Short mmCIF file of C-alpha atoms in Angstrom, two decimals:
data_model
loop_
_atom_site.label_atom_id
_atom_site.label_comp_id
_atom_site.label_asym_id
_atom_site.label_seq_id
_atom_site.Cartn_x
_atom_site.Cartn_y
_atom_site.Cartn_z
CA UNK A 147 135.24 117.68 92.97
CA UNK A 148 133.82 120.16 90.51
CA UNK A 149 136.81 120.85 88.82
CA UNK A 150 138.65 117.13 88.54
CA UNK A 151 137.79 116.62 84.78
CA UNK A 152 138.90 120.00 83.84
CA UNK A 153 142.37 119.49 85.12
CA UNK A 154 142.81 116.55 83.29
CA UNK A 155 142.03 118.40 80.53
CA UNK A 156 143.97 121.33 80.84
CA UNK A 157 147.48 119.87 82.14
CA UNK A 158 147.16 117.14 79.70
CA UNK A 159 148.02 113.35 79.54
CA UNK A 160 151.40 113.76 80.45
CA UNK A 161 151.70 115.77 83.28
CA UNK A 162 147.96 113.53 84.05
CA UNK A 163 150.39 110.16 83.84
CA UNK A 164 152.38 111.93 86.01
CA UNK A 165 152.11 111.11 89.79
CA UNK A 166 149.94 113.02 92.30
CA UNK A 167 152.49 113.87 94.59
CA UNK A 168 155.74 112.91 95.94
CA UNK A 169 156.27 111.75 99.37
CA UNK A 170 159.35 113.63 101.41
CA UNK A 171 161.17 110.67 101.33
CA UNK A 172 161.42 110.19 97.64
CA UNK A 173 163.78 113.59 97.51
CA UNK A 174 165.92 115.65 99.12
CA UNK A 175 163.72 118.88 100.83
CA UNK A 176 164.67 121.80 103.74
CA UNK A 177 162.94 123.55 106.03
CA UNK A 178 161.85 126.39 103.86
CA UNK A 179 163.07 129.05 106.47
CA UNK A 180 166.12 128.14 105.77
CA UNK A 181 166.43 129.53 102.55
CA UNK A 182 168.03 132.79 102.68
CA UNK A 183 166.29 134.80 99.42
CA UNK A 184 169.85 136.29 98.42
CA UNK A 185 171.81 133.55 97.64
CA UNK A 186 169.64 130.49 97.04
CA UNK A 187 168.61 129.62 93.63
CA UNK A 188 165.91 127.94 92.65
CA UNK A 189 166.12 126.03 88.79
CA UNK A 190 163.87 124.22 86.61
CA UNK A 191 164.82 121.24 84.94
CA UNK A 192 162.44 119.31 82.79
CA UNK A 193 162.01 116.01 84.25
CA UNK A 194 163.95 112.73 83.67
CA UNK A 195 164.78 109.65 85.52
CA UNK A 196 165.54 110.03 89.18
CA UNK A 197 169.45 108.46 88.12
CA UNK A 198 169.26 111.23 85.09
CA UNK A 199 168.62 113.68 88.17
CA UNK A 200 170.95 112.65 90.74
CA UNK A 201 173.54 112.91 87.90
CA UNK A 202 172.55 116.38 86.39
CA UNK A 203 172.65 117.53 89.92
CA UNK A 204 175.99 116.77 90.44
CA UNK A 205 177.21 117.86 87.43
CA UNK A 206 175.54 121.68 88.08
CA UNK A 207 177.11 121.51 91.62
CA UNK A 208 181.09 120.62 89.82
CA UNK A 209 179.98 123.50 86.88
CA UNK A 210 178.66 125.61 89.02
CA UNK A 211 180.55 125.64 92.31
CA UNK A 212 177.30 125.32 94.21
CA UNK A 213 175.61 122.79 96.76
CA UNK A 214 172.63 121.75 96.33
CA UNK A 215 170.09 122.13 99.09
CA UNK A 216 166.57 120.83 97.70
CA UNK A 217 165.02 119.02 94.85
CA UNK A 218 161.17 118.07 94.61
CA UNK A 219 159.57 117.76 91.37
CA UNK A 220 157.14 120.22 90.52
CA UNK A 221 154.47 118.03 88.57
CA UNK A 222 151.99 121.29 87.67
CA UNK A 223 154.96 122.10 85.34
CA UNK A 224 156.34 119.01 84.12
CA UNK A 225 159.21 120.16 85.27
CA UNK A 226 161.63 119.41 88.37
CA UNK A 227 163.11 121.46 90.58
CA UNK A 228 166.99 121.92 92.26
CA UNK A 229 167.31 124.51 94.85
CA UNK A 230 171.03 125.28 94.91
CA UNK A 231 173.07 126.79 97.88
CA UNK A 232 175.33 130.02 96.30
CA UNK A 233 176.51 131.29 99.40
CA UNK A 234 180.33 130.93 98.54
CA UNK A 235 179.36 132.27 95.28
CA UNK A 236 180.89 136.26 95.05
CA UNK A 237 179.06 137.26 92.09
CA UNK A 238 175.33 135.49 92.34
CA UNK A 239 174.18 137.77 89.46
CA UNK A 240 176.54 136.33 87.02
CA UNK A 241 176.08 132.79 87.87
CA UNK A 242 171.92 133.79 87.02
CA UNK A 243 173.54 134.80 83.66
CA UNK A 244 175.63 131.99 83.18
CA UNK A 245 172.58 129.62 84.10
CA UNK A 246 170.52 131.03 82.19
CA UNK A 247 172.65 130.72 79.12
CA UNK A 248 172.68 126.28 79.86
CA UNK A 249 170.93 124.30 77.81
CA UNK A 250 170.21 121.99 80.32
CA UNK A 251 168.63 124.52 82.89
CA UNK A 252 164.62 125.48 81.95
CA UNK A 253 164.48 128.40 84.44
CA UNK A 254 166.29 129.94 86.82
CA UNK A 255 165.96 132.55 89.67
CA UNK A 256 166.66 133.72 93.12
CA UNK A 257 164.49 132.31 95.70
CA UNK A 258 162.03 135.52 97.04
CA UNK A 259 160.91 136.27 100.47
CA UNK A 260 156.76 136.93 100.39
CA UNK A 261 155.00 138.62 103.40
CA UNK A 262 151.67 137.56 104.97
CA UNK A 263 149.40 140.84 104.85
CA UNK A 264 147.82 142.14 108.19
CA UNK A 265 147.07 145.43 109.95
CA UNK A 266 147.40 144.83 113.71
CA UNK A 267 145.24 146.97 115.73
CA UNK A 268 145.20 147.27 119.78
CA UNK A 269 141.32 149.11 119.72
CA UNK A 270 138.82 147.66 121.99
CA UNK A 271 136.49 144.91 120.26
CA UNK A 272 133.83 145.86 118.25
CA UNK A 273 130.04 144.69 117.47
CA UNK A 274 130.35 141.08 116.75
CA UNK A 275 130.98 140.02 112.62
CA UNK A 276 129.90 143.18 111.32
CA UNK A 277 131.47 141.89 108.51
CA UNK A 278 128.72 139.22 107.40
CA UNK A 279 126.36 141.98 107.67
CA UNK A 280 128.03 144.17 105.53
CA UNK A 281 128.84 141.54 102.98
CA UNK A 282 125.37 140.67 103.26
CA UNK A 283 126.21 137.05 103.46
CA UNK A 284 123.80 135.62 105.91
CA UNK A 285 121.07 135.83 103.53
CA UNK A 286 122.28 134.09 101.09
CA UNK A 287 123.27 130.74 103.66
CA UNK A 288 119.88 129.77 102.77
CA UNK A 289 120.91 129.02 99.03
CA UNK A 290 124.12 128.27 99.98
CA UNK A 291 126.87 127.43 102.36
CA UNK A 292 129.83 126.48 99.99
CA UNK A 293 129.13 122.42 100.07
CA UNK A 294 131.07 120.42 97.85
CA UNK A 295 133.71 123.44 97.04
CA UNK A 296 137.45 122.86 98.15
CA UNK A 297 139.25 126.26 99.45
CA UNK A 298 143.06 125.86 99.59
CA UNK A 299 144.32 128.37 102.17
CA UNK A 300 148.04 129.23 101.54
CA UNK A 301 149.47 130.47 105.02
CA UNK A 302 150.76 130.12 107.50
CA UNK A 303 149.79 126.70 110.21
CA UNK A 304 145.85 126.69 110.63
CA UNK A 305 144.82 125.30 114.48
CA UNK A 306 142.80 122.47 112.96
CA UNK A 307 141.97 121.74 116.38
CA UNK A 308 139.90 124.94 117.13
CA UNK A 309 136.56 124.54 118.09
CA UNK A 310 135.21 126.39 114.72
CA UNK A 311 137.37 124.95 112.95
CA UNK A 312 137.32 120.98 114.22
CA UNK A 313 136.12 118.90 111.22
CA UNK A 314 136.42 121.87 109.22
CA UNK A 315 140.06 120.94 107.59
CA UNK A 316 139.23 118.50 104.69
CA UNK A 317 143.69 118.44 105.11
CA UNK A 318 146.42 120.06 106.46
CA UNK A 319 149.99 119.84 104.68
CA UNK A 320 152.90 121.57 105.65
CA UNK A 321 155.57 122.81 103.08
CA UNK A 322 157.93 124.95 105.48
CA UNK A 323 159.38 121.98 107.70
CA UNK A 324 160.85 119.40 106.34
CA UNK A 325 159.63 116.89 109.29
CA UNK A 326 156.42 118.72 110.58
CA UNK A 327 155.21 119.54 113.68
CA UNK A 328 151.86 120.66 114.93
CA UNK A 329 151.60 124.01 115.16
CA UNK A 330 148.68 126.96 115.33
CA UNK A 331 149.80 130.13 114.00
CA UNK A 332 147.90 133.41 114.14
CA UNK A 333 147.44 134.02 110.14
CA UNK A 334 146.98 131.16 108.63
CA UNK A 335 143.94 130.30 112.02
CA UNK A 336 142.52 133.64 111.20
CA UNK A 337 142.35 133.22 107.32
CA UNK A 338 140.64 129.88 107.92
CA UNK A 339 137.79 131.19 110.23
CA UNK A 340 136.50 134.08 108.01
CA UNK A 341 136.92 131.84 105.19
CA UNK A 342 134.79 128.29 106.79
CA UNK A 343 134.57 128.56 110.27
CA UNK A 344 131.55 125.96 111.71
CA UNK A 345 127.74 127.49 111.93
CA UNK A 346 126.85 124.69 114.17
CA UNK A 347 128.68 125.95 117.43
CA UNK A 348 128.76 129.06 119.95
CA UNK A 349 131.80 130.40 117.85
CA UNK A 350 131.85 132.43 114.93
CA UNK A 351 130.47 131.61 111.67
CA UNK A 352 132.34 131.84 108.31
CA UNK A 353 131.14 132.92 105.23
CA UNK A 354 131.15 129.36 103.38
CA UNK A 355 130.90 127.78 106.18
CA UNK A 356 130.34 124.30 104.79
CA UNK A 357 132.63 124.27 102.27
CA UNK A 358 136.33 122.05 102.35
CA UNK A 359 139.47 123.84 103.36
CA UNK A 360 142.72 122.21 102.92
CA UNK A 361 145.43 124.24 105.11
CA UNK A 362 148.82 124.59 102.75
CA UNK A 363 151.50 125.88 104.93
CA UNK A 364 154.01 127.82 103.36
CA UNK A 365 154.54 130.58 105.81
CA UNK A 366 155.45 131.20 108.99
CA UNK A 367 156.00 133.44 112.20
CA UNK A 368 157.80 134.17 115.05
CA UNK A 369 157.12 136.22 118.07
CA UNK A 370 153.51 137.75 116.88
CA UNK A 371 155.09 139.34 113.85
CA UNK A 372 152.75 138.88 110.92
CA UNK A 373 154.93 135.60 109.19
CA UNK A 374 157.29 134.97 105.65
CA UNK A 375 157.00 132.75 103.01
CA UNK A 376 159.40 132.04 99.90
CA UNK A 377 159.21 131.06 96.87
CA UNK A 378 160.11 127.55 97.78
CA UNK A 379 157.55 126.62 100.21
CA UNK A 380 155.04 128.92 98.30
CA UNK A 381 155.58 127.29 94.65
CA UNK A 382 155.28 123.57 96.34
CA UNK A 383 152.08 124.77 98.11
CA UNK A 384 150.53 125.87 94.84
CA UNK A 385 151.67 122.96 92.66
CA UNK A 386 149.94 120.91 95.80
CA UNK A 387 146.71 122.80 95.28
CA UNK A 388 146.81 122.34 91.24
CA UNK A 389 147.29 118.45 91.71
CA UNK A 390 145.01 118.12 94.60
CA UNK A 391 141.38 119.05 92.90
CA UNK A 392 141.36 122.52 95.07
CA UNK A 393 138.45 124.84 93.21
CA UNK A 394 139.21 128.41 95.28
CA UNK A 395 143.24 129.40 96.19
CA UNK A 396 143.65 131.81 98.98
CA UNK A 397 146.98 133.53 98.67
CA UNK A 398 146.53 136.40 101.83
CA UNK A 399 150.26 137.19 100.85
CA UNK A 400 152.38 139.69 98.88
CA UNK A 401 155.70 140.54 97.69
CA UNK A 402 158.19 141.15 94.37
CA UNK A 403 157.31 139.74 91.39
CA UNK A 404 158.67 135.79 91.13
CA UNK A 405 158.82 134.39 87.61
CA UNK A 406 158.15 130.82 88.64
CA UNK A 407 155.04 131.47 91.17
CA UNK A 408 153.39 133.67 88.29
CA UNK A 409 153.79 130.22 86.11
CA UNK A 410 152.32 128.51 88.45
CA UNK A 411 149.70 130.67 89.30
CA UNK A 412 148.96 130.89 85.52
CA UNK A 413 148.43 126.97 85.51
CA UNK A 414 146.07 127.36 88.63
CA UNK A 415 143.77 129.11 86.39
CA UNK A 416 144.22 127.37 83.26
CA UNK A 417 143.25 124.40 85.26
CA UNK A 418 139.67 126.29 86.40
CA UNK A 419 140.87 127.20 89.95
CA UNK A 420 139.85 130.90 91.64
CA UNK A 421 142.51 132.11 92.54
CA UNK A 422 141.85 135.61 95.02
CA UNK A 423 144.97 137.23 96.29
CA UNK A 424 145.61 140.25 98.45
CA UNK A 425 145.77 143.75 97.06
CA UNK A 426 147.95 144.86 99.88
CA UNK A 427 147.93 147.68 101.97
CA UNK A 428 149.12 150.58 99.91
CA UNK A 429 147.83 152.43 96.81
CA UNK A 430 148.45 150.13 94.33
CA UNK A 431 147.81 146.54 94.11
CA UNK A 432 150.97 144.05 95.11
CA UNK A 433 152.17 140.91 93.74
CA UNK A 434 150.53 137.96 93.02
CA UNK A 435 147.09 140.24 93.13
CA UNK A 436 148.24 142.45 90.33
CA UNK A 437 148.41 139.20 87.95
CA UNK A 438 145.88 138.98 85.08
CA UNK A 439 143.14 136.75 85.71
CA UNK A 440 144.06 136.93 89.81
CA UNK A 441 140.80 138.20 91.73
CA UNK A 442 142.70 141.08 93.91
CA UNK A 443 141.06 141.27 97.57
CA UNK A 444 140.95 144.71 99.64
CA UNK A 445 140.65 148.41 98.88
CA UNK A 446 143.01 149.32 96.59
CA UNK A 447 141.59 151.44 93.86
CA UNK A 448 140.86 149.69 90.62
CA UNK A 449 140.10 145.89 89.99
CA UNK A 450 140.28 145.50 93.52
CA UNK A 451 137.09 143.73 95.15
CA UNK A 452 136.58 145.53 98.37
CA UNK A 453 135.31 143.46 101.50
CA UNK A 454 135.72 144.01 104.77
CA UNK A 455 139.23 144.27 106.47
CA UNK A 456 139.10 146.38 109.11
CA UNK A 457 138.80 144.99 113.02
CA UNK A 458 137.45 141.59 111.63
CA UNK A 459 136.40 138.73 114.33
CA UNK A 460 138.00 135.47 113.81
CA UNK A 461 139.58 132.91 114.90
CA UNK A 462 142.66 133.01 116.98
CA UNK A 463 145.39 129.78 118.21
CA UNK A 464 144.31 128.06 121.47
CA UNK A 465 140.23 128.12 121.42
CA UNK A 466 140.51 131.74 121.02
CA UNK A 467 139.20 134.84 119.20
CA UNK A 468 140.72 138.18 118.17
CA UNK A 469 139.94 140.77 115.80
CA UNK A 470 142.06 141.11 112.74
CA UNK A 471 142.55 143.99 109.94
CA UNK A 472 144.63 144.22 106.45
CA UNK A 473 144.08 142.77 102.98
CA UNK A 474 144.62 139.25 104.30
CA UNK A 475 140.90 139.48 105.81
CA UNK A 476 139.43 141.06 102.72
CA UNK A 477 140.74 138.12 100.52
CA UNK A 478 139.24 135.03 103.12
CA UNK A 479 136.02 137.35 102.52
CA UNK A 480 136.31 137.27 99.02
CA UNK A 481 137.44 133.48 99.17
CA UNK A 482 134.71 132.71 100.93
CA UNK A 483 131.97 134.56 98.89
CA UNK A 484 133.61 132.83 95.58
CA UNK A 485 133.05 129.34 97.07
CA UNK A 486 129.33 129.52 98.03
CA UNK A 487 129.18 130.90 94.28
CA UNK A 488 130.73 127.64 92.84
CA UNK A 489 128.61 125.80 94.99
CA UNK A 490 125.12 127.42 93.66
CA UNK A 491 126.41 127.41 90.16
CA UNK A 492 129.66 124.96 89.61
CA UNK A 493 129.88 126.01 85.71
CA UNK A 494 131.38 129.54 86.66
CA UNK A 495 134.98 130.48 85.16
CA UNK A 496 136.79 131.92 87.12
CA UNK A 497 136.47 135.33 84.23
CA UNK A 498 132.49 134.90 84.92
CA UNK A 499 133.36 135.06 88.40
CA UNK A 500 135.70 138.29 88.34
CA UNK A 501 133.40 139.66 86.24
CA UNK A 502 130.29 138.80 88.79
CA UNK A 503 132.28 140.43 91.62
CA UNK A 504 132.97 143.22 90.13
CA UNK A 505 129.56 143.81 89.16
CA UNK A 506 128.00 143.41 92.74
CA UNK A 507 130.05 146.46 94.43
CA UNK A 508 127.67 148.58 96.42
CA UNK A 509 128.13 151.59 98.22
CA UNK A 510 127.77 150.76 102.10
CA UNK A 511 127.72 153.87 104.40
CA UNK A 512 129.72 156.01 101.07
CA UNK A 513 132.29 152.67 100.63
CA UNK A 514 132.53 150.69 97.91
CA UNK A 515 132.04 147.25 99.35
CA UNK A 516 131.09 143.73 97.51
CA UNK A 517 127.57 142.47 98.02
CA UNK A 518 127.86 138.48 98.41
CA UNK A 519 123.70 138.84 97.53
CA UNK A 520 123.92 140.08 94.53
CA UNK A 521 127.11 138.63 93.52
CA UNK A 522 125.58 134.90 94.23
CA UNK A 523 121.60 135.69 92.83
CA UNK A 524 122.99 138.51 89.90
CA UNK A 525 121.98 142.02 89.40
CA UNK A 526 118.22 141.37 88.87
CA UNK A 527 117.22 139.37 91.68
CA UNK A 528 115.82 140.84 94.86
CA UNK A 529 118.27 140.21 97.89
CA UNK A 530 116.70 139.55 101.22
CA UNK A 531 118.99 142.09 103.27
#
C-alpha cells in the first residue's frame, strides 16, 4: 500500500515489533454500547506482560474500588488499555484526580459519547448525483478512479452486500459487538457509496470508485435515529486503521473533545494517513474536524472544504437508495476526492493535500464549493467540465 514503509518509519521499531492486531480472544472486550460515557473510565497503561497485566488490573480494581470491564491493547500507542466500571463510585471526578496522580496509570479519562452527523430530509428526490457534477468529478475518472488507495470508513455497519457496494469492501471489522453480527446500517451504507460505490453497475457511482474501503464499525443506531459511537469503539477503530496500511480515514462523526482519540488521531497523521472529518452542522467546526492537520468536511466557515451535503443520492440497507444531507456526506465527498488524488500522485502529504483542497474552492451558483478538477490536475491545468 502506498503508505506501508512510512508507518514503519514513523511508529518506530518497537511499536513495528509489536503485533498487528489482537484477536478478541486474547482479552477481555464489551459491546461498546454498553459503556455508559458517565461513569466508565478508560486508562492507559504502557504495556507489559499479559501476567504483569492481569496483575496491575487487579490491583487498580482493590485501589480503586472499580471493576474492570475491558482491556485491549492499543498498539498505535504502545500503550494498553483498561476500561474500568465506576458505577458504585460517588465521586467519579475525584477518582480522575486520584488516577491521574498514579504512577502506574499513563492516561486517564471518561469514556465520551460521539454522534454520527446527518440532516434528514423528507423532500421529494431530486436530479440524480448532482453532486458529481458539482464536484466536477466525472472528468477527472479518466485520470483516475482511486486504484490502489485504501479508505477506512469509521461508522456505523456498511451493507457489504449491496449491489454497489459487492466487491467493493477490501474488509469489514466491527468494534461495537463483542461477538458480531451482520448488520446494514443506514450511515455507515451511505458513507460508503458516495465514498466507492461500483461504476460498473445500474447503481450509483462513487467518487473513487475503484479505490479499497475497509468498513470500521464503531457506531451504531437504533430505530432510524442517526447512530453513537464512544470513545472505546472509536479509539480501537482508529488504532485498527493506523496498523492496517489505511491511506484516507473517514471520521463522518462529531462530539467533545477526547484526549486519547486526539492522540490517536495525531499518530494517524504522523504515520502519512488523510484523515477528513466532519465540520458539523453549526457555525463553527466540531470535534475531531477542528484538530490541526484534520481536513474538516462541510460548510462551516473557515478551513472547512465545502462539498456537497445537501439531498445527496446514495446508498441505502437492503439494495436500496435514499437521499442523504449533513456534514457526514460532505466528508465521503471529500474522502473520496482525496483518494483519487493519492492515486494520481501517491507522494502527497497529507499538508500538500489540505493545502491542494483548499486551493481548488470555486464558486458554484454564488457557493463556495471544492473542485475535484482542479484539486487533482492543480490550478494551471485546463479541466474538462
Amino acid at each position: 500500500m502506498i503508505r506501508f514503509l512510512a508507518l514503519f518509519a514513523t511508529l518506530g521499531l518497537i511499536v513495528g515489533a509489536l503485533p498487528r492486531t489482537a484477536s478478541a480472544q486474547d482479552w477481555r472486550l464489551a459491546d461498546a454500547n454498553t459503556l455508559a460515557p458517565a461513569t466508565f473510565l478508560i486508562l492507559t497503561i504502557p504495556q507489559d506482560e499479559p501476567q504483569a497485566l492481569a496483575a496491575l488490573a487487579d490491583t487498580l480494581e482493590a485501589d480503586f474500588g472499580v471493576l474492570l470491564a475491558a482491556e485491549w491493547p492499543l498498539n498505535a500507542l504502545a500503550v494498553h488499555c483498561f476500561v474500568f466500571d465506576a458505577r458504585n463510585v460517588s465521586d467519579v471526578d475525584g477518582l480522575i484526580d486520584a488516577m491521574e496522580t498514579d504512577a502506574r496509570i499513563r492516561t486517564v479519562q471518561r469514556v465520551r459519547s460521539f454522534s454520527l452527523t446527518e440532516v434528514f430530509h423528507t423532500d421529494p428526490l431530486l436530479p440524480l448525483q448532482w453532486s458529481l457534477r458539482s464536484l466536477h468529478v466525472l472528468p477527472i475518472h479518466a485520470l483516475s478512479l482511486g486504484e490502489g488507495v485504501r479508505v477506512g470508513i469509521v461508522d456505523s455497519a456498511i451493507d457489504g452486500g449491496h449491489p454497489d457496494l459487492a466487491n467493493r469492501m477490501a474488509d469489514l471489522r466491527d468494534f461495537v459487538a463483542v461477538e458480531p453480527a451482520p448488520l446494514a446500517e443506514a450511515h455507515g451504507t451511505a458513507v460508503a457509496g458516495v465514498i466507492g460505490a461500483a461504476a460498473t453497475n445500474e447503481g450509483i457511482v462513487g467518487v473513487a470508485p475503484s479505490a479499497e474501503m475497509v468498513g470500521l464499525r464503531a457506531c451504531w443506531q437504533q430505530d432510524g435515529a442517526p447512530g453513537v459511537c464512544n470513545s472505546f469503539s472509536l479509539a480501537r477503530a482508529i488504532n485498527f486503521a493506523i496498523l492496517n496500511e489505511v491511506d484516507v480515514l473517514n471520521l463522518s462523526v462529531g462530539g467533545p473533545e477526547d484526549p486519547l482519540l486526539t492522540e490517536l488521531i495525531e499518530a494517524a497523521l504522523d504515520a502519512g494517513i488523510v484523515v477528513v472529518a466532519a465540520s458539523g452542522e453549526g457555525e463553527e467546526l466540531v470535534y475531531p474536524a477542528a484538530l490541526d492537520g484534520v481536513i474538516a468536511a462541510g460548510q462551516v466557515a473557515g478551513r472547512s472544504v465545502p462539498a456537497p451535503m445537501i439531498d445527496v443520492l446514495t446508498t441505502a440497507p437492503g439494495a436500496a437508495h435514499r437521499y442523504v444531507s449533513g456534514s457526514s456526506i460532505a466528508t465521503a465527498h471529500v474522502s473520496g476526492v482525496v483518494a483519487l488524488m493519492l492515486a494520481k500522485d501517491p507522494t502527497l502529504t497529507p499538508a500538500a493535500i489540505s493545502e491542494r483542497l483548499q486551493e481548488a474552492i470555486r464558486e458554484v451558483e454564488a457557493q463556495p464549493m471544492l473542485n475535484a478538477c482542479t484539486a487533482i490536475l492543480g490550478p494551471n491545468e485546463a479541466c474538462a467540465l
